XYZ file of C-alpha atoms in Angstrom:
739
model
C -14.075 -3.306 43.025
C -15.583 -6.443 41.508
C -16.416 -6.081 37.816
C -20.053 -5.937 36.800
C -21.988 -6.643 33.635
C -21.697 -3.092 32.315
C -18.366 -1.688 33.573
C -14.725 -2.782 33.569
C -11.836 -1.191 35.457
C -8.735 -0.452 33.379
C -6.866 -3.262 35.145
C -9.614 -5.742 34.138
C -9.483 -4.971 30.412
C -7.942 -7.684 28.216
C -6.733 -7.424 24.604
C -9.810 -9.427 23.546
C -12.156 -6.728 24.884
C -12.132 -4.328 21.907
C -15.809 -4.982 21.184
C -16.625 -4.202 24.825
C -14.512 -1.105 25.527
C -13.617 0.367 22.100
C -10.214 1.504 20.905
C -9.599 4.176 23.569
C -10.652 1.901 26.417
C -8.591 -1.024 25.128
C -5.453 1.117 24.847
C -5.901 2.388 28.412
C -6.249 -1.187 29.612
C -2.975 -2.079 27.872
C -1.243 1.075 29.151
C -2.178 0.255 32.742
C 0.065 -2.836 32.472
C 3.197 -1.015 31.277
C 5.794 -1.067 34.038
C 6.985 2.375 35.058
C 4.103 4.197 33.343
C 1.590 6.081 35.516
C -1.976 5.961 34.178
C -4.691 7.779 36.180
C -7.248 5.324 37.520
C -10.540 4.790 35.752
C -13.057 2.449 34.211
C -15.086 1.841 31.059
C -18.842 1.777 30.686
C -18.934 -1.056 28.156
C -20.780 -1.310 24.862
C -23.238 -3.684 26.547
C -24.684 -0.639 28.298
C -24.941 1.295 25.018
C -26.596 -1.661 23.293
C -29.170 -1.973 26.059
C -29.934 1.759 25.880
C -30.170 1.559 22.074
C -32.651 -1.315 22.370
C -34.833 0.817 24.650
C -34.637 3.973 22.504
C -37.889 4.598 20.641
C -37.789 3.775 16.888
C -33.977 3.848 16.898
C -33.548 0.887 14.529
C -35.878 2.484 11.978
C -33.924 5.732 12.001
C -30.531 3.978 11.722
C -31.887 1.935 8.811
C -32.991 5.177 7.132
C -29.553 6.674 7.768
C -27.861 3.664 6.145
C -29.833 4.247 2.951
C -28.487 7.794 2.511
C -25.490 8.931 0.461
C -22.574 10.759 2.101
C -23.279 13.927 0.095
C -26.906 14.155 1.286
C -25.831 16.348 4.194
C -29.210 17.919 4.977
C -31.018 14.592 5.443
C -28.036 13.121 7.308
C -28.138 16.023 9.759
C -31.891 15.654 10.322
C -31.881 11.873 10.819
C -28.727 11.946 12.967
C -30.311 14.595 15.219
C -33.384 12.370 15.654
C -31.155 9.439 16.631
C -29.208 11.512 19.170
C -32.470 12.735 20.709
C -33.781 9.173 20.959
C -30.618 7.963 22.742
C -30.457 10.920 25.125
C -34.073 10.367 26.166
C -34.069 6.566 26.443
C -34.515 5.302 30.035
C -31.300 4.108 31.746
C -31.959 0.772 33.499
C -31.256 0.903 37.262
C -28.580 -1.805 37.100
C -26.507 0.271 34.626
C -26.898 3.480 36.631
C -25.942 1.708 39.870
C -22.739 0.300 38.356
C -21.657 3.650 36.937
C -22.239 5.371 40.306
C -20.486 2.624 42.271
C -17.412 2.750 40.032
C -17.274 6.522 40.367
C -17.545 6.333 44.161
C -14.666 3.816 44.242
C -12.354 6.446 42.704
C -12.745 8.580 45.828
C -15.081 11.185 47.203
C -15.370 14.336 45.107
C -12.889 13.149 42.498
C -12.963 15.031 39.193
C -13.107 12.802 36.122
C -12.778 13.067 32.376
C -15.540 11.400 30.375
C -14.520 10.281 26.877
C -16.231 8.368 24.107
C -14.581 5.134 22.915
C -16.055 3.715 19.703
C -15.412 0.112 18.677
C -14.139 1.265 15.253
C -11.729 3.960 16.461
C -7.953 3.985 16.709
C -7.687 1.081 14.305
C -5.022 0.692 11.581
C -6.169 2.517 8.467
C -8.886 4.545 10.182
C -8.821 7.543 12.473
C -12.012 8.481 14.316
C -10.295 10.919 16.677
C -12.400 13.862 17.790
C -15.654 12.623 16.269
C -17.370 11.807 19.566
C -17.738 13.814 22.749
C -15.216 14.411 25.548
C -16.036 16.162 28.836
C -13.476 17.291 31.418
C -13.569 18.071 35.139
C -16.846 16.325 35.920
C -17.272 16.065 39.711
C -20.926 15.173 40.325
C -22.404 11.661 39.821
C -25.664 13.027 38.377
C -23.750 15.133 35.873
C -21.542 12.123 35.120
C -24.629 10.160 34.049
C -25.720 13.004 31.767
C -22.273 13.124 30.147
C -22.262 9.357 29.616
C -25.615 9.735 27.791
C -24.152 12.580 25.700
C -21.228 10.353 24.737
C -23.575 7.576 23.626
C -25.523 10.045 21.511
C -22.335 11.477 19.983
C -21.851 8.243 18.058
C -24.273 9.914 15.633
C -22.803 13.383 15.231
C -22.960 14.579 11.615
C -19.175 14.298 11.321
C -19.036 10.741 12.687
C -21.882 9.588 10.456
C -20.344 11.086 7.300
C -16.936 9.602 8.077
C -18.394 6.112 8.515
C -20.276 6.467 5.227
C -17.146 7.497 3.308
C -15.097 4.656 4.788
C -17.636 1.858 4.566
C -18.409 1.341 8.259
C -21.913 0.035 8.990
C -23.807 2.324 11.435
C -25.548 -0.711 12.885
C -22.294 -2.512 13.699
C -20.504 0.328 15.496
C -21.057 0.585 19.237
C -19.746 2.981 21.863
C -18.137 2.557 25.247
C -17.439 5.445 27.616
C -14.132 5.963 29.439
C -14.340 7.548 32.905
C -10.853 8.525 34.120
C -9.637 10.409 37.161
C -8.508 13.921 36.230
C -4.934 15.098 36.775
C -4.579 18.891 36.955
C -1.165 19.386 35.431
C 1.399 22.119 35.247
C 2.257 21.072 31.680
C 0.583 18.737 29.190
C 0.825 17.818 25.553
C 1.224 15.192 22.885
C 4.158 12.931 22.091
C 4.752 11.123 18.796
C 7.236 8.249 18.785
C 7.762 8.863 15.064
C 8.112 12.296 13.512
C 4.607 12.970 12.092
C 6.046 15.263 9.400
C 8.948 13.220 7.979
C 7.820 9.790 9.185
C 11.267 9.226 10.760
C 10.842 6.464 13.358
C 14.098 7.451 15.091
C 12.803 10.889 16.090
C 10.450 11.513 19.014
C 8.429 14.721 18.594
C 6.940 16.354 21.702
C 4.415 19.207 21.790
C 4.028 20.832 25.207
C 1.977 23.657 26.708
C 1.076 24.952 30.147
C -2.139 23.748 31.783
C -4.521 21.149 30.399
C -3.921 19.737 26.944
C -7.383 20.711 25.753
C -6.171 24.097 24.485
C -3.462 22.438 22.393
C -5.825 19.849 20.935
C -8.398 22.487 20.009
C -5.718 24.717 18.441
C -6.472 27.714 20.657
C -3.000 27.642 22.249
C 0.446 27.338 20.713
C 2.905 24.691 21.864
C 6.626 24.284 22.391
C 8.138 21.510 20.282
C 11.027 19.262 21.251
C 12.669 16.699 18.982
C 14.617 13.864 20.563
C 16.873 11.389 18.766
C 19.300 8.798 20.114
C 19.117 10.062 23.685
C 19.572 13.787 23.063
C 17.397 16.792 22.292
C 18.291 17.694 18.709
C 15.923 20.621 18.302
C 13.592 22.766 20.341
C 11.157 25.483 19.263
C 9.860 27.624 22.126
C 6.620 29.444 21.303
C 4.975 32.459 22.853
C 2.156 30.978 24.922
C -0.567 33.472 25.824
C -3.388 31.231 27.140
C -3.791 27.921 28.924
C -6.757 25.657 29.666
C -7.529 25.356 33.393
C -10.290 23.627 35.414
C -13.268 25.723 36.543
C -14.372 25.513 40.158
C -17.872 24.425 39.200
C -16.688 21.822 36.704
C -15.552 21.935 33.107
C -12.599 23.956 31.815
C -11.833 27.462 30.620
C -9.031 29.237 28.781
C -7.210 31.778 30.937
C -4.383 34.249 30.136
C -0.919 33.115 31.136
C 1.198 35.386 33.339
C 3.726 37.289 31.275
C 6.684 35.580 33.003
C 5.465 32.174 31.684
C 4.646 33.155 28.143
C 8.154 32.690 26.735
C 9.407 30.156 29.255
C 10.114 26.599 27.998
C 7.495 24.161 29.243
C 10.051 21.366 29.680
C 13.723 21.150 30.511
C 15.916 18.994 28.281
C 16.085 16.356 31.031
C 12.274 16.254 31.220
C 11.998 15.970 27.423
C 14.440 13.039 27.498
C 12.530 11.373 30.352
C 9.276 11.772 28.453
C 10.793 10.457 25.200
C 12.056 7.389 27.092
C 8.522 6.812 28.414
C 7.209 7.012 24.858
C 9.737 4.441 23.654
C 8.825 2.134 26.565
C 5.142 2.322 25.618
C 5.959 1.752 21.946
C 8.041 -1.359 22.788
C 5.263 -2.686 25.001
C 2.703 -2.379 22.197
C 5.170 -3.996 19.775
C 5.718 -6.945 22.106
C 1.953 -7.290 22.612
C 1.330 -7.264 18.859
C 4.077 -9.845 18.310
C 2.509 -12.155 20.875
C -0.944 -11.813 19.342
C 0.233 -12.163 15.728
C -1.120 -15.413 14.228
C 1.546 -17.803 13.004
C 1.812 -18.057 9.209
C 4.114 -20.020 6.896
C 5.302 -16.788 5.283
C 5.561 -13.790 7.552
C 7.776 -11.402 5.556
C 4.633 -9.878 4.063
C 3.310 -8.735 7.434
C 4.468 -5.547 9.080
C 3.946 -5.037 12.803
C 4.636 -1.428 13.682
C 3.630 0.507 16.766
C 4.504 4.240 16.429
C 2.331 5.894 19.070
C 0.430 9.162 19.461
C 0.535 9.698 23.240
C -1.330 12.204 25.429
C 0.616 13.054 28.597
C 0.732 15.539 31.433
C 3.227 16.640 34.078
C 1.976 17.287 37.618
C 4.255 18.016 40.599
C 7.271 16.623 38.753
C 5.597 13.334 37.720
C 4.608 12.346 34.199
C 1.187 10.733 33.672
C 0.051 9.029 30.472
C -3.567 9.751 29.612
C -3.891 7.933 26.286
C -1.867 6.164 23.616
C -3.045 5.236 20.155
C -1.320 4.059 16.974
C -0.331 6.737 14.458
C -2.492 5.758 11.488
C -1.145 8.288 8.988
C 2.367 6.819 8.624
C 3.140 4.502 5.756
C 4.311 1.235 7.368
C 7.939 0.179 7.110
C 9.251 -3.275 6.210
C 10.641 -5.222 9.131
C 14.424 -5.371 9.528
C 16.882 -7.474 11.502
C 19.130 -4.583 12.529
C 18.992 -0.913 13.552
C 20.958 0.403 10.564
C 19.573 2.537 7.767
C 17.763 0.709 4.982
C 16.972 2.002 1.514
C 14.015 0.464 -0.307
C 12.816 0.770 -3.879
C 9.131 0.208 -4.629
C 9.124 -2.410 -7.369
C 5.456 -1.770 -8.058
C 6.254 1.813 -9.024
C 9.104 0.673 -11.278
C 6.511 -1.562 -12.954
C 4.002 1.337 -13.149
C 1.804 -0.417 -10.594
C 1.070 1.736 -7.559
C -1.878 -0.161 -6.058
C -1.549 -2.499 -3.104
C -0.962 -6.216 -3.645
C -3.268 -8.610 -1.801
C -1.836 -11.372 0.449
C -2.122 -14.117 -2.182
C -0.208 -11.992 -4.676
C 2.460 -11.238 -2.081
C 2.974 -14.899 -1.236
C 3.503 -15.697 -4.935
C 6.422 -13.281 -5.064
C 7.878 -14.709 -1.873
C 7.884 -18.170 -3.416
C 9.374 -16.932 -6.677
C 12.437 -15.342 -5.104
C 12.974 -17.392 -1.968
C 16.204 -18.947 -3.296
C 17.670 -15.506 -3.983
C 16.693 -13.480 -0.962
C 13.875 -11.837 0.935
C 11.437 -9.457 -0.636
C 10.052 -6.838 1.704
C 6.415 -5.813 1.863
C 4.751 -2.874 3.566
C 1.340 -1.339 3.048
C 0.580 -4.034 0.470
C 3.517 -2.924 -1.708
C 6.599 -4.817 -2.823
C 9.995 -3.341 -1.914
C 13.568 -4.223 -2.796
C 16.172 -3.563 -0.106
C 19.187 -2.160 -1.971
C 21.119 -1.026 1.129
C 24.226 -3.190 0.806
C 24.331 -3.014 -2.980
C 24.382 0.775 -2.903
C 27.462 0.699 -0.665
C 29.570 -1.374 -3.079
C 31.088 -0.189 -6.359
C 29.689 -2.964 -8.569
C 26.296 -3.037 -6.905
C 25.974 0.728 -7.184
C 26.986 0.696 -10.858
C 24.465 -2.042 -11.642
C 21.640 -0.260 -9.793
C 22.361 3.067 -11.468
C 22.345 1.462 -14.890
C 19.253 -0.680 -14.280
C 17.107 1.946 -12.600
C 18.400 4.657 -14.909
C 16.753 2.883 -17.829
C 13.538 2.181 -15.929
C 13.041 5.437 -14.016
C 15.109 8.597 -14.488
C 13.645 10.197 -11.340
C 14.686 7.211 -9.243
C 18.188 7.322 -10.716
C 18.435 11.018 -9.826
C 17.442 10.310 -6.213
C 20.054 7.559 -5.922
C 22.754 9.799 -7.400
C 22.018 12.449 -4.753
C 21.985 9.920 -1.917
C 25.327 8.305 -2.765
C 27.018 11.720 -2.540
C 26.139 11.787 1.180
C 29.039 9.811 2.666
C 27.516 9.655 6.154
C 24.285 8.255 4.720
C 26.088 5.568 2.703
C 28.325 4.646 5.646
C 25.295 4.027 7.880
C 23.470 1.832 5.375
C 22.756 -1.737 6.437
C 24.768 -4.697 5.182
C 21.495 -6.454 4.373
C 19.903 -6.319 0.939
C 22.623 -7.608 -1.395
C 20.634 -8.684 -4.432
C 23.334 -7.858 -6.963
C 25.861 -9.994 -5.082
C 23.463 -12.941 -5.093
C 22.973 -12.624 -8.838
C 26.633 -11.829 -9.613
C 27.660 -15.307 -10.769
C 24.454 -15.678 -12.818
C 24.929 -12.256 -14.407
C 28.513 -13.149 -15.345
C 27.328 -16.421 -16.903
C 24.559 -14.628 -18.820
C 27.013 -12.001 -20.074
C 29.291 -14.747 -21.403
C 26.281 -16.274 -23.154
C 25.381 -12.855 -24.595
C 28.925 -12.466 -25.960
C 28.675 -15.828 -27.727
C 25.326 -14.897 -29.269
C 26.791 -11.563 -30.405
C 29.767 -13.220 -32.061
C 27.635 -15.914 -33.688
C 25.276 -13.272 -35.119
C 22.530 -15.852 -35.801
C 19.239 -14.368 -34.705
C 17.156 -17.440 -35.432
C 17.901 -18.111 -31.761
C 15.064 -15.704 -30.954
C 12.539 -17.901 -32.794
C 13.861 -20.982 -30.982
C 13.496 -19.246 -27.606
C 9.943 -18.206 -28.445
C 9.023 -21.750 -29.499
C 10.512 -23.200 -26.316
C 8.579 -20.748 -24.129
C 5.312 -21.489 -25.952
C 5.911 -25.183 -25.335
C 6.477 -24.559 -21.617
C 3.193 -22.631 -21.347
C 1.239 -25.420 -23.096
C 2.768 -28.043 -20.802
C 1.984 -25.933 -17.731
C -1.658 -25.555 -18.778
C -1.918 -29.328 -19.167
C -0.294 -30.039 -15.762
C -2.895 -27.978 -13.893
C -6.020 -29.214 -15.677
C -7.260 -31.717 -13.082
C -5.363 -30.999 -9.864
C -7.005 -30.068 -6.558
C -6.553 -30.104 -2.799
C -3.094 -30.381 -1.241
C -1.815 -31.803 -4.517
C -2.557 -28.440 -6.162
C -0.450 -26.507 -3.651
C 2.399 -28.997 -3.885
C 2.314 -28.669 -7.662
C 2.182 -24.860 -7.416
C 5.368 -24.780 -5.376
C 7.115 -27.234 -7.678
C 5.942 -25.517 -10.852
C 6.917 -22.038 -9.734
C 10.461 -23.295 -9.206
C 10.290 -24.766 -12.707
C 8.977 -21.472 -14.088
C 11.895 -19.581 -12.571
C 14.342 -21.992 -14.219
C 12.528 -21.531 -17.545
C 12.606 -17.744 -17.253
C 16.360 -17.774 -16.606
C 17.305 -20.082 -19.502
C 20.834 -19.111 -20.676
C 19.674 -18.135 -24.169
C 16.790 -16.040 -22.857
C 19.008 -14.220 -20.365
C 21.727 -13.823 -22.981
C 19.228 -12.042 -25.210
C 18.193 -9.779 -22.332
C 21.844 -8.935 -21.603
C 22.277 -8.089 -25.290
C 19.203 -5.873 -25.115
C 20.817 -3.873 -22.288
C 24.234 -3.842 -23.985
C 22.907 -2.807 -27.398
C 20.749 -0.056 -25.881
C 23.711 1.380 -24.007
C 26.111 1.068 -26.970
C 23.769 2.767 -29.437
C 22.659 5.521 -27.069
C 26.173 6.296 -25.837
C 27.872 6.162 -29.259
C 25.244 8.175 -31.103
C 25.487 10.802 -28.373
C 29.309 10.783 -28.322
C 29.875 10.633 -32.086
C 26.808 12.442 -33.407
C 25.261 14.297 -30.476
C 21.981 12.403 -31.053
C 21.162 10.152 -28.042
C 17.480 10.120 -29.084
C 18.241 8.144 -32.244
C 17.580 4.955 -30.269
C 13.862 5.888 -30.141
C 13.498 5.774 -33.930
C 15.539 2.566 -34.112
C 13.116 0.973 -31.624
C 10.070 1.290 -33.897
C 8.314 -1.868 -35.115
C 10.781 -4.409 -33.722
C 9.666 -8.041 -34.141
C 8.707 -10.543 -31.423
C 7.386 -8.012 -28.911
C 4.209 -9.498 -27.361
C 3.128 -6.172 -25.883
C 3.365 -4.459 -29.274
C 1.518 -7.326 -30.953
C -1.243 -7.028 -28.368
C -1.512 -3.294 -29.009
C -1.707 -3.865 -32.763
C -4.581 -6.311 -32.393
C -6.435 -3.914 -30.101
C -5.879 -1.125 -32.632
C -7.524 -3.189 -35.377
C -10.466 -3.933 -33.078
C -10.838 -0.177 -32.582
C -10.875 0.364 -36.358
C -13.660 -2.182 -36.700
C -15.669 -0.638 -33.843
C -15.285 2.803 -35.398
C -17.174 1.614 -38.505
C -20.309 0.752 -36.490
C -21.975 3.776 -34.796
C -24.339 1.541 -32.827
C -21.452 -0.431 -31.318
C -19.619 2.791 -30.582
C -22.677 4.229 -28.790
C -23.026 1.055 -26.770
C -19.387 1.168 -25.644
C -19.637 4.821 -24.638
C -22.725 4.077 -22.554
C -21.141 0.940 -21.091
C -18.304 2.959 -19.561
C -20.632 4.233 -16.825
C -22.967 1.233 -16.572
C -22.559 -2.309 -15.386
C -22.795 -4.542 -18.432
C -21.900 -7.974 -19.741
C -19.827 -6.703 -22.652
C -19.714 -9.774 -24.876
C -23.353 -10.728 -24.294
C -24.851 -7.257 -24.753
C -22.605 -6.379 -27.686
C -24.116 -9.054 -29.911
C -27.512 -7.267 -30.041
C -26.050 -4.158 -31.751
C -25.596 -3.543 -35.444
C -22.057 -4.730 -36.145
C -21.993 -6.325 -32.699
C -21.443 -9.937 -33.838
C -18.374 -8.872 -35.841
C -17.012 -6.814 -32.932
C -17.688 -9.652 -30.513
C -15.852 -12.158 -32.722
C -12.659 -10.096 -32.870
C -12.866 -9.331 -29.141
C -13.197 -13.020 -28.314
C -10.198 -13.800 -30.519
C -8.227 -11.055 -28.768
C -9.189 -12.358 -25.311
C -8.277 -15.916 -26.266
C -4.701 -14.752 -26.882
C -4.280 -11.804 -24.524
C -7.081 -12.123 -21.975
C -4.722 -13.193 -19.189
C -3.346 -9.642 -19.076
C -4.629 -6.594 -17.196
C -3.540 -3.453 -15.398
C -1.322 -4.321 -12.428
C -0.932 -7.829 -13.811
C 2.096 -8.772 -11.668
C -0.455 -9.205 -8.841
C -2.162 -12.541 -9.503
C -5.306 -11.362 -7.709
C -6.022 -8.529 -10.177
C -9.011 -9.254 -12.475
C -7.790 -10.293 -15.928
C -9.384 -9.013 -19.126
C -10.936 -12.451 -19.591
C -12.658 -11.976 -16.235
C -13.502 -8.329 -16.815
C -13.444 -7.505 -20.567
C -15.155 -4.173 -19.858
C -11.695 -2.887 -18.831
C -10.806 -2.789 -22.547
C -13.517 -0.212 -23.359
C -11.491 2.936 -22.436
C -8.542 1.724 -24.530
C -10.754 0.999 -27.528
C -12.514 4.366 -27.301
C -9.184 6.155 -26.905
C -7.949 4.554 -30.137
C -11.174 5.488 -31.924
C -10.849 9.096 -30.744
C -7.552 9.505 -32.645
C -9.512 9.172 -35.941
C -6.476 7.459 -37.465
C -7.726 4.774 -39.874
C -4.344 3.291 -40.776
C -4.292 -0.462 -40.056
C -1.861 -1.903 -37.534
C 0.041 -3.689 -40.318
C 0.470 -0.410 -42.187
C 1.530 1.341 -38.984
C 4.043 -1.424 -38.278
C 5.496 -1.194 -41.779
C 5.715 2.581 -41.506
C 7.638 2.251 -38.233
C 9.985 -0.341 -39.740
C 10.754 1.970 -42.684
C 11.443 4.863 -40.289
C 13.833 2.673 -38.280
C 15.645 1.600 -41.457
C 15.877 5.234 -42.577
C 17.384 6.200 -39.211
C 19.923 3.371 -39.512
C 20.957 4.617 -42.974
C 21.147 8.206 -41.706
C 23.407 7.171 -38.828
C 25.653 5.225 -41.195
C 25.928 8.198 -43.563
C 26.872 10.550 -40.733
C 29.381 8.147 -39.197
C 31.074 7.556 -42.532
C 32.158 11.203 -42.558
C 33.942 10.897 -39.196
C 37.546 9.793 -38.626
C 37.567 5.976 -38.716
C 34.126 6.203 -40.263
C 34.058 2.810 -42.010
C 34.952 0.983 -38.797
C 32.357 2.968 -36.855
C 29.702 2.203 -39.485
C 30.417 -1.552 -39.289
C 30.210 -1.478 -35.499
C 27.027 0.577 -35.499
C 25.319 -1.603 -38.096
C 26.120 -4.717 -36.084
C 24.788 -3.253 -32.851
C 21.692 -1.865 -34.570
C 21.058 -5.329 -36.009
C 21.434 -6.812 -32.507
C 19.087 -4.182 -31.074
C 16.427 -4.714 -33.716
C 16.499 -8.503 -33.209
C 16.593 -8.707 -29.419
C 14.777 -5.635 -28.053
C 11.315 -7.066 -28.730
C 12.231 -10.192 -26.753
C 12.600 -8.162 -23.552
C 8.824 -8.426 -23.014
C 8.706 -12.213 -23.468
C 9.770 -13.318 -19.937
C 7.139 -11.121 -18.313
C 4.524 -12.309 -20.810
C 5.360 -15.933 -19.938
C 5.167 -15.180 -16.216
C 1.746 -13.517 -16.595
C 0.478 -16.403 -18.755
C 1.694 -18.840 -16.078
C -0.005 -16.779 -13.382
C -3.278 -17.109 -15.281
C -2.890 -20.894 -15.284
C -2.236 -20.810 -11.543
C -5.118 -18.433 -10.892
C -7.638 -20.594 -12.772
C -6.592 -23.613 -10.701
C -6.812 -21.643 -7.447
C -10.243 -20.241 -8.312
C -11.484 -23.767 -9.062
C -10.240 -24.774 -5.620
C -11.845 -21.699 -4.062
C -15.149 -22.605 -5.738
C -14.994 -25.986 -4.019
C -14.475 -24.236 -0.681
C -17.449 -21.967 -1.391
C -19.575 -25.042 -2.116
C -18.494 -26.517 1.225
C -19.289 -23.294 3.073
C -15.650 -22.575 3.978
C -15.495 -19.364 1.926
C -18.335 -16.985 1.157
C -16.952 -15.967 -2.253
C -14.163 -17.322 -4.440
C -12.307 -14.003 -4.294
C -11.998 -14.328 -0.504
C -9.066 -16.643 -1.288
C -7.095 -13.572 -2.423
C -6.797 -12.556 1.238
C -5.049 -15.808 2.149
C -1.411 -16.728 1.603
C -0.295 -19.882 -0.142
């Protein structure tokens, strides 16, 4: 049948038609093109029909506007307004041209054909959102007049209380969501169910999970009937759970469906044979591959594509009638965390670097592309769900790589180390790991060179090298700030690429890396020896107090002193407590309070030195304290709440004395052991190394964050130019672009 203005047959639906046919309709259009997959015939009543009906519905726009002004927790008013909207849609006149098209499409399916009528919203079945079950579905409709009534009911169901509340909670505009209606020929099956091409419980993409029950799938979906479950992996059924099935959904003669008791001989019988489960799993994989290929074709080209994950695990509705499988629907599984893309089918083990850095939030595309540039000479970083992952598969297989990972992650995250220790005991798991992901091997020669440099610094025992490294890094930051002062356009992006390479060279200066190697070595020596000789592995904690040259500690000390000042002015303190829950310009509004000018002065001095930092600072797109100084308020108030009035200098000196006392205590205890004098000399040397180098461990990250602030200021200046030219709406829109 020739397509009209208000309907499209499944075979006429293109991937660009989402706004016309909604998520369910679009997926059926795609499914109808999959070779070897049977999809019952049907058509979509497009959103153009809904929009025309909505335009004719009395006072509909006023009621939707009222609905948009409500809060999600105002359930009583939502229910009342939504009911008014549904009534208006159900009673709006249907133009003759729309009615004629719907009837003609139905007639083309065949005389007396039963159809299913399903809602298909333009915001459903999208990545990150699941609108399943929020709008109406009607089964076994066999009269054209009733079909028209059910289409109206579907349109109205766009404003069920549940659908409205969900859109409110997830930020979808009621005025921008439209609804299509899917009309599909009914198949009356012997067996039906749901297939997941990834295990919905474990997330394992290698396992197909199949739920199956006798009769129509409606009883399974509603939860009124139990299902058999089959799990398929690598071409074989690995597990089956056969349930007792007491009822099944069946069509009624007059239309609709009903639940009926199953004969006793069927109640414990498997719904599918193993061969049928394998055939169905193969169909699921074929559909999944088709969606993957379609997504690959439609993916826009980008200079850096490692940050993008294209996955297509599917949630598939199916039925079996007279020995033939039919596919009724397929949608993406939106509850699975996406996986990084790989170049092989082997097992991969990833570590979330954001979690190691105590940053669990997603990283925006601009932040991701910065990391890709930083490490491109060493290997590929993997990204999924806006998080940064390190593929450690190959390293975990090798002796040296495994030892390095255990030591490195053991110091950063004891839980992670415990997980790795359990995994490496599973020989089959380790054997099947991919040969990709060899970061340790790529750094091996550099690590060896840095260790040699560390040995030379240890033997020289001249810790003025730390001051020289600090001075050199400060000089690099000043030069970088100057380089980016007046650069724009393509020249800015060329300079960014060049300067990030320079920054990486600066961060891996032999002396800097030698100090970091000594930090690791001295930590391990002190912890291991104090545990072995004295049974006191925790001594390292006391020895770590008040070490010099730690930028993070210095920042904390300055913030502590600000808190002491704030605590002396009740009016400032009241203002800060109120400002936690109100939008305020902290520095501007602070000045009007008693003691405010003094507090503002110290805050401005703090921001001048540390304002480039923030929570989640390894993501360049995160707002810095200079951009959002209000983020400091909780930290200041937390310090004030301790009621400790000791200055940061006094606290630092107290910590230094405690560290010195611990060093003397260790020496006194070691002296009593066999070979005590030699052990004391060794311990004193390593404690001296630890005290001199451990503060420096924070310097490379500080320099990277300071450099990121220089880059971000230049990029925001460029974004402001694009806003002025009308290319971007807001400067921050640039965060959703890659370099």
